[in-house]
Structure formats: structure tokens, C-alpha cells
Short mmCIF file of C-alpha atoms and ligand atoms in Angstrom, two decimals:
data_model
loop_
_atom_site.label_atom_id
_atom_site.label_comp_id
_atom_site.label_asym_id
_atom_site.label_seq_id
_atom_site.Cartn_x
_atom_site.Cartn_y
_atom_site.Cartn_z
CA MET G 1 10.97 -16.57 -9.38
CA VAL G 2 11.03 -20.71 -8.49
CA SER G 3 8.62 -21.55 -5.54
CA MET G 4 9.76 -23.60 -2.68
CA SER G 5 8.60 -26.01 -4.27
CA GLY G 6 10.68 -26.11 -7.04
CA SER G 7 7.56 -24.89 -10.10
CA ARG G 8 7.49 -21.55 -11.45
CA THR G 9 6.14 -18.47 -9.51
CA CYS G 10 5.21 -15.02 -11.30
CA TYR G 11 4.33 -13.27 -8.55
CA PHE G 12 1.74 -9.81 -9.96
CA ASP G 13 1.64 -9.19 -5.46
CA ASN G 14 4.13 -6.35 -4.75
CA ASN G 15 1.45 -4.32 -3.46
CA ALA G 16 1.12 -6.75 -0.58
CA THR G 17 5.03 -7.51 -0.27
CA THR G 18 8.48 -7.67 -1.90
CA PRO G 19 10.65 -9.96 -2.22
CA VAL G 20 13.92 -8.93 -0.36
CA ALA G 21 16.22 -7.69 -2.13
CA PRO G 22 19.35 -10.31 -2.15
CA GLU G 23 21.63 -7.16 -1.95
CA VAL G 24 19.05 -6.13 1.24
CA VAL G 25 19.94 -10.00 2.51
CA ASP G 26 23.99 -9.37 2.13
CA ALA G 27 23.24 -5.82 4.13
CA MET G 28 22.04 -7.89 6.88
CA LEU G 29 23.04 -10.85 7.44
CA PRO G 30 26.63 -9.36 9.43
CA PHE G 31 24.08 -8.29 12.06
CA LEU G 32 22.31 -11.11 12.37
CA THR G 33 26.00 -12.70 13.09
CA GLU G 34 28.81 -11.47 14.78
CA ARG G 35 28.04 -7.58 14.83
CA TRP G 36 24.72 -8.39 17.42
CA GLY G 37 25.99 -5.31 19.97
CA ASN G 38 23.18 -3.12 21.28
CA PRO G 39 23.78 0.26 19.41
CA SER G 40 23.04 2.01 22.57
CA SER G 41 25.90 0.24 24.42
CA ALA G 42 28.57 2.51 25.17
CA TYR G 43 31.60 -0.05 24.48
CA ARG G 44 32.62 0.22 20.47
CA PHE G 45 30.79 -3.57 20.10
CA GLY G 46 28.30 -1.31 20.70
CA SER G 47 29.10 1.96 19.07
CA GLU G 48 30.30 -0.20 15.94
CA VAL G 49 26.60 -1.13 15.25
CA GLY G 50 25.02 2.59 16.14
CA ALA G 51 27.24 4.04 13.36
CA HIS G 52 25.46 1.61 10.87
CA LEU G 53 22.09 2.41 12.40
CA ASP G 54 23.37 6.33 11.55
CA ALA G 55 24.33 4.65 8.11
CA ALA G 56 20.99 4.26 7.15
CA ARG G 57 19.09 6.59 8.43
CA GLU G 58 20.93 9.12 6.14
CA LYS G 59 19.78 6.34 3.60
CA VAL G 60 16.61 6.70 3.91
CA ALA G 61 16.25 9.57 4.61
CA ALA G 62 18.10 10.08 1.40
CA LEU G 63 15.17 8.01 -0.55
CA ILE G 64 12.49 10.91 0.64
CA GLY G 65 15.08 13.73 0.76
CA ALA G 66 14.55 14.26 4.70
CA GLU G 67 17.47 15.34 7.32
CA PRO G 68 18.53 11.86 8.85
CA ARG G 69 17.14 12.91 12.56
CA GLU G 70 13.13 13.57 10.81
CA VAL G 71 13.66 9.89 10.28
CA VAL G 72 12.40 7.42 13.30
CA PHE G 73 12.24 4.01 12.32
CA THR G 74 8.89 1.84 13.60
CA SER G 75 8.39 -1.94 13.48
CA CYS G 76 6.26 -1.80 10.49
CA GLY G 77 3.79 0.85 8.03
CA THR G 78 1.60 0.58 10.58
CA GLU G 79 2.72 1.82 13.23
CA SER G 80 3.76 4.15 11.69
CA ASN G 81 0.18 5.36 10.57
CA ASN G 82 -1.09 4.79 13.82
CA ALA G 83 1.93 6.93 16.19
CA ALA G 84 1.31 9.98 13.94
CA TRP G 85 -2.77 10.32 14.31
CA ALA G 86 -2.40 9.73 17.99
CA SER G 87 -0.15 11.89 17.72
CA ALA G 88 -1.50 14.27 16.56
CA LEU G 89 -4.24 13.29 18.79
CA HIS G 90 -2.09 13.55 21.73
CA VAL G 91 -0.56 16.92 21.00
CA THR G 92 -3.88 18.87 21.07
CA SER G 93 -7.11 19.13 23.08
CA LYS G 94 -8.58 19.20 19.28
CA ARG G 95 -11.10 15.84 18.66
CA HIS G 96 -11.77 15.76 14.75
CA ILE G 97 -9.23 13.91 11.87
CA VAL G 98 -9.77 13.87 8.11
CA THR G 99 -9.26 10.92 6.16
CA THR G 100 -10.13 9.16 2.96
CA ALA G 101 -12.81 6.49 2.48
CA VAL G 102 -9.79 4.53 0.76
CA GLU G 103 -7.27 4.69 3.15
CA HIS G 104 -4.92 0.95 3.52
CA SER G 105 -6.88 -0.98 6.77
CA ALA G 106 -4.18 0.65 9.12
CA ASN G 107 -6.17 3.45 9.16
CA THR G 108 -9.31 2.63 8.80
CA SER G 109 -9.72 0.16 11.55
CA HIS G 110 -7.81 3.07 13.42
CA ALA G 111 -10.60 5.80 12.23
CA GLU G 112 -13.25 3.09 13.77
CA VAL G 113 -11.64 2.93 17.24
CA LEU G 114 -11.28 6.68 17.49
CA ARG G 115 -14.86 6.93 17.25
CA LYS G 116 -15.86 4.56 19.77
CA ARG G 117 -13.44 6.25 21.93
CA GLY G 118 -15.92 9.14 21.29
CA PHE G 119 -13.55 10.66 18.59
CA ASP G 120 -15.11 12.00 15.58
CA VAL G 121 -13.61 11.16 12.11
CA THR G 122 -14.67 12.25 8.88
CA LEU G 123 -13.97 9.95 5.48
CA LEU G 124 -14.11 12.00 2.58
CA PRO G 125 -15.32 10.14 -0.61
CA VAL G 126 -13.93 9.79 -3.76
CA GLY G 127 -14.58 10.44 -7.22
CA SER G 128 -15.62 6.50 -9.89
CA ASP G 129 -12.67 6.72 -10.81
CA GLY G 130 -11.29 6.61 -7.24
CA THR G 131 -9.73 10.97 -7.63
CA LEU G 132 -10.01 12.84 -4.24
CA ASP G 133 -11.84 15.64 -4.57
CA LEU G 134 -10.48 19.04 -2.18
CA GLN G 135 -13.37 20.85 -2.50
CA SER G 136 -14.92 17.65 -0.32
CA LEU G 137 -11.29 17.98 1.90
CA GLU G 138 -12.34 22.05 2.07
CA GLN G 139 -14.62 21.48 3.19
CA ALA G 140 -14.93 19.21 6.19
CA LEU G 141 -12.08 21.37 7.89
CA ARG G 142 -13.25 22.32 11.86
CA PRO G 143 -11.45 24.60 14.08
CA ASP G 144 -11.11 21.45 16.08
CA THR G 145 -9.97 19.59 13.05
CA ALA G 146 -6.21 17.89 14.90
CA LEU G 147 -4.62 16.10 11.61
CA VAL G 148 -5.14 15.19 7.81
CA SER G 149 -3.93 11.64 6.47
CA VAL G 150 -4.37 11.23 3.44
CA MET G 151 -2.99 8.60 1.68
CA TRP G 152 -0.49 8.78 -1.42
CA ALA G 153 -1.24 6.22 -3.63
CA ASN G 154 -4.10 3.53 -3.42
CA ASN G 155 -2.89 0.53 -2.65
CA GLU G 156 -5.30 -1.39 -4.50
CA THR G 157 -6.00 0.69 -7.37
CA GLY G 158 -2.84 3.15 -7.67
CA VAL G 159 -4.34 6.29 -7.98
CA LEU G 160 -2.52 8.88 -6.54
CA PHE G 161 -3.95 11.87 -4.69
CA PRO G 162 -2.87 15.44 -4.80
CA VAL G 163 -0.95 15.11 -1.02
CA ALA G 164 0.83 18.44 -2.30
CA GLU G 165 -2.08 20.11 -2.81
CA VAL G 166 -4.02 18.46 0.67
CA ALA G 167 -0.78 19.46 2.75
CA ALA G 168 -0.65 23.15 1.37
CA LEU G 169 -4.63 23.85 2.34
CA CYS G 170 -3.81 22.25 6.36
CA ARG G 171 -0.66 24.57 6.15
CA SER G 172 -3.32 27.65 4.73
CA LYS G 173 -5.56 26.29 8.29
CA GLY G 174 -3.08 25.53 10.79
CA VAL G 175 -3.55 21.87 10.06
CA LEU G 176 -1.13 18.87 11.29
CA CYS G 177 -1.23 16.74 8.18
CA HIS G 178 -0.10 13.00 7.15
CA THR G 179 0.04 10.98 4.17
CA ASP G 180 -0.03 7.05 4.02
CA ALA G 181 3.22 6.72 1.39
CA VAL G 182 4.30 3.17 1.99
CA GLN G 183 3.47 2.57 -2.15
CA VAL G 184 5.27 5.43 -3.43
CA PRO G 185 9.11 4.67 -2.35
CA GLY G 186 10.78 2.88 -5.44
CA LYS G 187 7.63 4.43 -8.12
CA LEU G 188 7.37 8.21 -7.29
CA PRO G 189 10.44 10.19 -6.38
CA ILE G 190 9.22 11.35 -3.22
CA ASP G 191 10.63 15.24 -1.33
CA VAL G 192 8.55 15.38 1.90
CA ARG G 193 9.80 19.29 1.09
CA ALA G 194 8.22 19.56 -1.27
CA LEU G 195 4.90 17.59 -0.71
CA GLY G 196 4.65 19.66 2.44
CA VAL G 197 3.69 17.26 5.21
CA ASP G 198 4.33 17.08 8.80
CA MET G 199 4.57 13.56 8.60
CA LEU G 200 4.85 10.39 6.32
CA SER G 201 4.81 6.59 6.59
CA LEU G 202 6.93 4.33 4.88
CA SER G 203 7.30 0.30 5.21
CA GLY G 204 10.41 -1.52 4.33
CA HIS G 205 8.35 -4.79 2.74
CA LYS G 206 6.88 -2.68 0.29
CA LEU G 207 10.08 -1.82 -1.25
CA ASN G 208 12.41 -5.38 -1.11
CA ALA G 209 13.45 -4.80 2.29
CA PRO G 210 11.79 -7.15 4.90
CA LYS G 211 8.56 -7.17 6.33
CA GLY G 212 8.36 -5.88 9.95
CA ILE G 213 10.23 -2.95 9.57
CA GLY G 214 8.31 0.79 9.11
CA LEU G 215 9.77 4.45 9.41
CA LEU G 216 7.88 7.65 10.09
CA TYR G 217 9.00 10.83 8.90
CA ILE G 218 8.50 13.36 11.81
CA LYS G 219 8.77 17.50 10.17
CA ARG G 220 11.69 18.70 12.00
CA ARG G 221 9.23 21.17 15.14
CA THR G 222 6.80 19.22 14.68
CA ARG G 223 4.95 18.16 18.23
CA PHE G 224 4.85 14.44 18.56
CA GLN G 225 3.70 12.51 21.09
CA PRO G 226 5.87 8.64 21.57
CA PHE G 227 2.63 5.72 20.76
CA VAL G 228 6.25 3.11 22.34
CA VAL G 229 6.98 4.56 25.22
CA GLY G 230 9.83 3.76 26.98
CA GLY G 231 14.00 4.37 27.00
CA HIS G 232 15.28 6.85 24.49
CA GLN G 233 16.04 5.35 21.44
CA GLU G 234 14.89 7.15 18.05
CA LYS G 235 15.78 10.44 20.74
CA GLY G 236 12.96 9.16 22.32
CA ARG G 237 10.03 8.64 19.01
CA ARG G 238 10.12 5.66 19.44
CA ALA G 239 11.54 3.84 22.59
CA GLY G 240 12.69 0.28 22.14
CA THR G 241 16.42 -1.87 21.34
CA GLU G 242 16.31 -0.55 17.28
CA ASN G 243 15.94 -3.80 15.27
CA VAL G 244 19.98 -2.89 13.55
CA PRO G 245 19.70 -6.03 10.51
CA TYR G 246 16.55 -4.59 9.34
CA ILE G 247 17.56 -0.70 9.94
CA VAL G 248 20.48 -1.62 7.69
CA GLY G 249 18.28 -3.97 5.29
CA PHE G 250 15.95 -0.57 4.96
CA GLY G 251 19.10 1.22 4.23
CA ARG G 252 19.95 -0.81 1.59
CA ALA G 253 16.73 -0.99 -0.05
CA ALA G 254 16.22 2.52 0.10
CA GLU G 255 19.33 3.57 -2.37
CA LEU G 256 18.16 0.28 -4.39
CA ALA G 257 14.71 2.29 -4.77
CA LEU G 258 16.05 5.40 -5.93
CA SER G 259 18.42 3.74 -8.29
CA HIS G 260 15.74 1.87 -9.23
CA LEU G 261 13.32 4.33 -9.97
CA ALA G 262 14.11 4.98 -13.40
CA GLU G 263 13.93 1.50 -14.13
CA GLU G 264 10.19 0.83 -12.60
CA ASN G 265 7.84 4.29 -14.54
CA THR G 266 9.58 2.80 -18.46
CA ARG G 267 10.06 -1.46 -18.10
CA VAL G 268 8.11 -1.99 -14.78
CA ARG G 269 5.51 0.53 -16.09
CA ALA G 270 5.68 -1.32 -19.90
CA LEU G 271 4.60 -4.33 -18.72
CA ARG G 272 1.85 -3.53 -16.41
CA ASP G 273 0.40 -2.06 -19.14
CA ARG G 274 1.14 -4.87 -22.03
CA VAL G 275 -0.98 -6.95 -19.36
CA GLU G 276 -3.63 -3.95 -19.31
CA THR G 277 -4.01 -3.27 -22.41
CA THR G 278 -3.89 -7.08 -23.28
CA LEU G 279 -6.53 -7.13 -21.25
CA LEU G 280 -8.53 -5.28 -21.83
CA GLU G 281 -8.32 -5.65 -25.61
CA SER G 282 -9.21 -9.80 -25.86
CA VAL G 283 -12.05 -10.18 -22.45
CA PRO G 284 -14.96 -8.88 -23.58
CA HIS G 285 -17.23 -7.21 -20.21
CA THR G 286 -13.59 -5.87 -18.38
CA THR G 287 -13.17 -1.68 -17.45
CA LEU G 288 -9.67 -0.78 -15.66
CA ASN G 289 -11.15 0.33 -12.01
CA GLY G 290 -10.06 4.09 -11.11
CA ALA G 291 -8.46 6.54 -13.12
CA ARG G 292 -5.35 5.87 -15.48
CA GLU G 293 -3.55 8.69 -14.55
CA PRO G 294 -1.64 10.00 -12.12
CA ARG G 295 -1.30 6.48 -11.31
CA LEU G 296 1.64 4.52 -9.40
CA PRO G 297 3.09 2.62 -12.52
CA ASN G 298 3.51 -0.53 -11.58
CA THR G 299 -0.68 -0.97 -10.62
CA THR G 300 -3.39 -2.10 -12.41
CA ASN G 301 -7.10 -3.62 -11.25
CA LEU G 302 -9.06 -4.65 -14.01
CA ALA G 303 -13.10 -5.73 -13.28
CA PHE G 304 -14.12 -8.97 -15.32
CA ASP G 305 -18.53 -8.84 -15.23
CA PHE G 306 -20.04 -11.90 -14.64
CA ILE G 307 -17.16 -13.66 -12.03
CA GLU G 308 -15.98 -14.07 -8.94
CA ALA G 309 -12.41 -13.12 -8.78
CA GLU G 310 -11.67 -15.67 -6.33
CA ALA G 311 -12.47 -18.57 -7.90
CA VAL G 312 -9.85 -16.61 -10.70
CA LEU G 313 -7.32 -16.39 -7.84
CA MET G 314 -8.03 -19.70 -7.26
CA LEU G 315 -7.11 -20.99 -10.42
CA LEU G 316 -4.33 -19.05 -11.35
CA ASP G 317 -2.68 -19.68 -8.48
CA ARG G 318 -2.26 -23.77 -9.68
CA ALA G 319 -0.65 -22.49 -13.19
CA GLY G 320 1.93 -20.18 -9.80
CA ILE G 321 0.41 -16.89 -11.17
CA CYS G 322 0.21 -14.87 -7.70
CA ALA G 323 -2.34 -11.82 -7.69
CA SER G 324 -4.67 -9.94 -5.27
CA SER G 325 -8.11 -9.46 -4.86
CA GLY G 326 -9.15 -6.03 -2.94
CA SER G 327 -6.83 -5.86 -0.69
CA ALA G 328 -4.45 -8.96 1.38
CA CYS G 329 -4.45 -7.39 4.91
CA THR G 330 -8.93 -7.97 3.90
CA THR G 331 -8.61 -11.50 3.70
CA GLY G 332 -11.45 -13.42 5.27
CA SER G 333 -13.89 -10.57 5.70
CA LEU G 334 -17.05 -10.96 4.03
CA ASP G 335 -17.59 -7.57 1.74
CA PRO G 336 -15.67 -6.19 -1.40
CA SER G 337 -13.58 -3.80 -0.93
CA HIS G 338 -14.44 -1.22 0.26
CA VAL G 339 -11.70 1.08 -2.24
CA LEU G 340 -13.73 -0.26 -4.42
CA SER G 341 -16.93 -0.49 -3.13
CA ALA G 342 -16.28 3.78 -2.32
CA MET G 343 -15.60 4.87 -5.43
CA GLY G 344 -19.34 3.30 -6.17
CA LEU G 345 -18.45 0.04 -8.61
CA SER G 346 -21.39 -2.04 -7.51
CA PRO G 347 -20.98 -5.20 -5.57
CA MET G 348 -20.71 -7.92 -8.37
CA ARG G 349 -18.10 -5.89 -10.56
CA ALA G 350 -15.90 -5.64 -6.83
CA ARG G 351 -16.04 -9.16 -7.10
CA GLY G 352 -14.84 -9.61 -10.00
CA SER G 353 -11.79 -7.46 -10.49
CA LEU G 354 -8.19 -8.51 -9.72
CA ARG G 355 -5.49 -6.59 -9.00
CA PHE G 356 -1.85 -6.94 -10.51
CA SER G 357 0.65 -5.57 -8.79
CA LEU G 358 4.54 -5.43 -10.48
CA GLY G 359 7.95 -5.06 -9.42
CA ARG G 360 11.46 -4.75 -10.03
CA TYR G 361 11.88 -8.62 -10.35
CA ASN G 362 8.46 -9.20 -12.75
CA THR G 363 10.12 -10.54 -16.30
CA ASP G 364 8.82 -10.24 -20.09
CA ALA G 365 8.05 -14.71 -20.06
CA ASP G 366 5.86 -13.39 -16.54
CA VAL G 367 4.14 -11.71 -18.98
CA ASP G 368 3.67 -13.79 -20.76
CA HIS G 369 2.85 -16.79 -19.11
CA LEU G 370 -0.48 -14.54 -16.82
CA LEU G 371 -1.69 -13.13 -20.82
CA ALA G 372 -1.91 -17.11 -21.78
CA HIS G 373 -3.75 -18.04 -18.48
CA LEU G 374 -6.06 -15.11 -17.86
CA PRO G 375 -8.30 -15.09 -20.66
CA GLY G 376 -8.88 -19.00 -21.14
CA ILE G 377 -9.49 -19.17 -17.21
CA ILE G 378 -12.76 -16.21 -17.37
CA SER G 379 -14.29 -17.71 -20.27
CA ARG G 380 -14.41 -21.27 -18.77
CA LEU G 381 -15.69 -19.43 -15.44
CA ARG G 382 -18.33 -17.66 -17.39
CA ALA G 383 -18.88 -20.82 -18.95
CA ILE G 384 -20.59 -21.90 -15.74
CA SER G 385 -21.25 -18.76 -14.64
CA PRO G 386 -24.67 -18.23 -13.46
CA LEU G 387 -24.14 -14.72 -13.52
CA ASN G 388 -23.31 -14.52 -17.05
CA PRO G 389 -26.30 -13.42 -19.39
CA GLN G 390 -24.90 -15.74 -22.01
CA HIS G 391 -25.17 -18.21 -20.16
CA PRO G 392 -26.67 -21.65 -22.09
CA ASP G 393 -29.20 -21.75 -18.77
CA ASN G 394 -30.11 -18.44 -19.27
CA ASP G 395 -33.44 -19.30 -20.10
CA ARG G 396 -34.71 -21.58 -17.02
CA TYR G 397 -32.22 -19.91 -14.77
CA ASP G 398 -33.56 -17.26 -12.53
CA VAL G 399 -30.33 -14.87 -13.56
CA ALA G 400 -31.88 -11.83 -11.35
CA ALA G 401 -32.12 -13.69 -8.15
CA ALA G 402 -29.00 -15.05 -9.13
CA ARG G 403 -27.37 -12.03 -9.44
CA ALA G 404 -29.61 -10.67 -6.36
CA ARG G 405 -28.31 -13.21 -4.20
CA HIS G 406 -25.04 -12.56 -5.54
CA GLU G 407 -24.96 -9.15 -4.33
CA GLN G 408 -25.47 -9.85 -1.21
CA GLY G 409 -22.60 -11.73 -0.75
CA MET G 410 -21.43 -15.44 -1.12
CA ALA G 411 -18.09 -15.53 -1.55
CA GLN G 412 -15.00 -13.59 0.10
CA ALA G 413 -11.88 -11.59 -1.57
CA PRO G 414 -7.82 -11.44 0.19
CA GLY G 415 -5.82 -8.65 1.51
CA ASP G 416 -2.26 -5.29 2.23
C1 PLP B 1 1.10 -2.10 3.10
C2 PLP B 1 0.52 -1.40 3.22
C3 PLP B 1 0.17 -0.82 5.15
C4 PLP B 1 0.75 -1.37 6.45
O1 PLP B 1 2.16 -1.53 6.20
P1 PLP B 1 2.93 -3.09 7.20
O2 PLP B 1 4.09 -2.89 6.89
O3 PLP B 1 2.25 -4.04 6.40
O4 PLP B 1 2.00 -3.03 8.28
C5 PLP B 1 0.74 1.20 4.94
N1 PLP B 1 -0.94 1.54 3.79
C6 PLP B 1 -0.07 0.97 2.53
C7 PLP B 1 -0.74 1.76 1.37
C8 PLP B 1 0.13 -0.21 2.50
O5 PLP B 1 0.27 -1.32 1.42
#
């Protein structure tokens, strides 16, 4: 990939966002130029655009095994999640939501807001490998539980939750079940019928469509209260004139995601495994964060002890390499990743953790470039790190005090 400045860019941050596929741009362009009619208009200049909206809805429905009328287009994954939660609380007098401690900030922030408004939210814990314990979910369910919302794949670690089992449990208790599946399409097959959830969120920009388009699957016969009210678009479930170019792009991206599924699980998985295995073997004091399986095929999250991930990212950036610490959505916060903290990592280990998320456009040469730079960057930083027990100044330096200062938190990381 070539950056705007013309230099080489090796992009390993596909869980934060993905490049728009050229095929998607081609599909969108006519709807940004000559075909700008309003799909709700009665004349053909509008209704012909409406036909392309229908075709896109069929394509995204096919990606998840839904019926087209079960798909509601939204502005993003965050809106889809917010709308699912708001509706679940609207259609009942129940005031309790169960979710997990490691959700995307779209949900953890919503949980905070709901608590302040007097709702009750249970955040389920995860194990040290980032997995969810179904028993803790069962124990959390109450007669006044309106919704269980559990992400399918974690954006930071790639660890998968047993959403089908969660949905089955919810069904047996008569509780609505929503899943944030934003990280899943193109990486795992999705069949909403087999999964058994009532609602599911996706976002375009995580599957090579543009930012600013998402969808909420709402199983037929699920009671739903719109979050955005106004006109009758999306069968009254999401008002506002449809974002036709982006919806058309999302449809094309859905087709591509389906056709790239096998490649993601072979070629991309092999690239991810090469990054992971090489770093674990060649860089001492390195550990994998989260369970090895079941996990997304494109994601690895590694802890490098005695260093700050932010410093590594700055040096990687100079070599034209994009990666991430934690999630791009929490940039500017001073806390270590809430996901890694919930897994029980010490603040030091969490702050030394980096995520590499690969995608369709990564090549062997990208991985070569990363592996040529990263081990050297880490040993250079460790050589000057007061956290390093092998630091030459160790006898003069109060390591315990430095570590305590460090643990209290001085540096910070970005977020998805
Ligand atoms: C990126 C992401 C979101 C947010 O999607 P937007 O379209 O950026 O609002 C939600 N959940 C997960 C797991 C994500 O990775």
C-alpha cells in the first residue's frame, strides 16, 4: 500500500478500519454522480435508485443469512448497537441489561449512561484468556432482564464468544438477545438463523465499505422501537433519507466479504500466524493475550514486557507500519485497555500490548517488513527502559519505584 506522502504503508490495523475496496468505489460512484434521486420518490428517476437499494439489502441479507426485510440500514455499528439496546428497553418495563466487561465502547459507554438514568447493567467478567463463562451469564439473568448483549468477536484480542449458546439460553428464559458482530463478516460465516439471536449489528468500514454505514438485523416478529424517528424509511425502523451510495457500497462489500471468506481463513490466517509465531519465538518476555482458539483468523494481540506500546507504535510509524494498542475509540484515555484489564493483565503488561489485525490486502512482503523492524525496536526500547530488570543502570535505579510509578499510569494508548 502507498501512503499519501508516497512512502510505503504496511497496514496492520484492520480491526480499527479497512481500506475501501476498489470494487466498492466503482459500485458507489454512479450514485454520487448521475443517479442522485431520492429512492422514496414516485417518478422513475427516484424509484430506479430504490431498486438498487433493494438489491443492496438482498446482498447484505445474504451475507448474514437473513431475509432482506430483517435488515435495517443505520449510520454505523455504534448506532446499530445503541438502537438495539434502546429498543429492548423501550418495548418492556424491564430495566436490567446484561452485557460483558469487554464490549466495544459503543456498548460500555451506553451502559454507563443507562446506569446514570437508573437502569441496572450487569457487566459479565471474562477469564484470563478473554473467554466468557456461560454459567456467570445464567446466574446474571433475572426476571427483570430486558436484554442480553454479548459481542461475537472481540476487536482487541479476536477471541470469540459462544453467541449461539448465549442466544439459546436467552430464548429459554424469554430474554431478548443482541450481538455486536462488527468484527465477524468476511472472517467467519454468519447465519443468523443458526445463531438464534434477535438482533445483530454490523458496520461497513470493518469490511472494506466506507465509514458511516452500518446495519441492524432485527429478526422478524421482534418488537422494535426506532431510535431515529421521522419519515417512514426502513419500514419505519430508522428514519432519514437513505444513504444510497454507501448502502450500495455496503452491498458490494458484502458480496466481496462472502467471496473472500476462504482466503481470510487460509492466506490471511497464515500471515497472522507467521507474525505471531515469529514474535513469540524471537522476542523474549512476549506473551499472547487471549485464547488461541476460538479466535478471529486475522487478529493477534501480544504483550511485550518492560516497554510502552505507545513508544513502539511511534517507532513503527516511522517505518511506515500501522498497528494499535487497545482500541482506536479510546484514544486519549489514560487507562490501559479495558479489555486487557478485564482479563486480569497487570497495568504494565496491558500497556506493553500491541494488536496486529490483518486483512485482504496484506502481503508476505508486509509481514517481512514488520518482522524486520519490530524485534529491533523492542530491544532498543527495552535497553533504555527503567522497567527492564536487565537495564544496565538497574543497581542505581529504583526499579520497584519506577514500576510503581509506571503502574499508576503515565502513558496512554489509542482505540475501534
Ligand atoms: C468498530 C466497532 C464498532 C463501531 O462501529 P462504527 O461503525 O465505527 O460505529 C462496534 N463494535 C465493534 C466490535 C467494533 O470493532
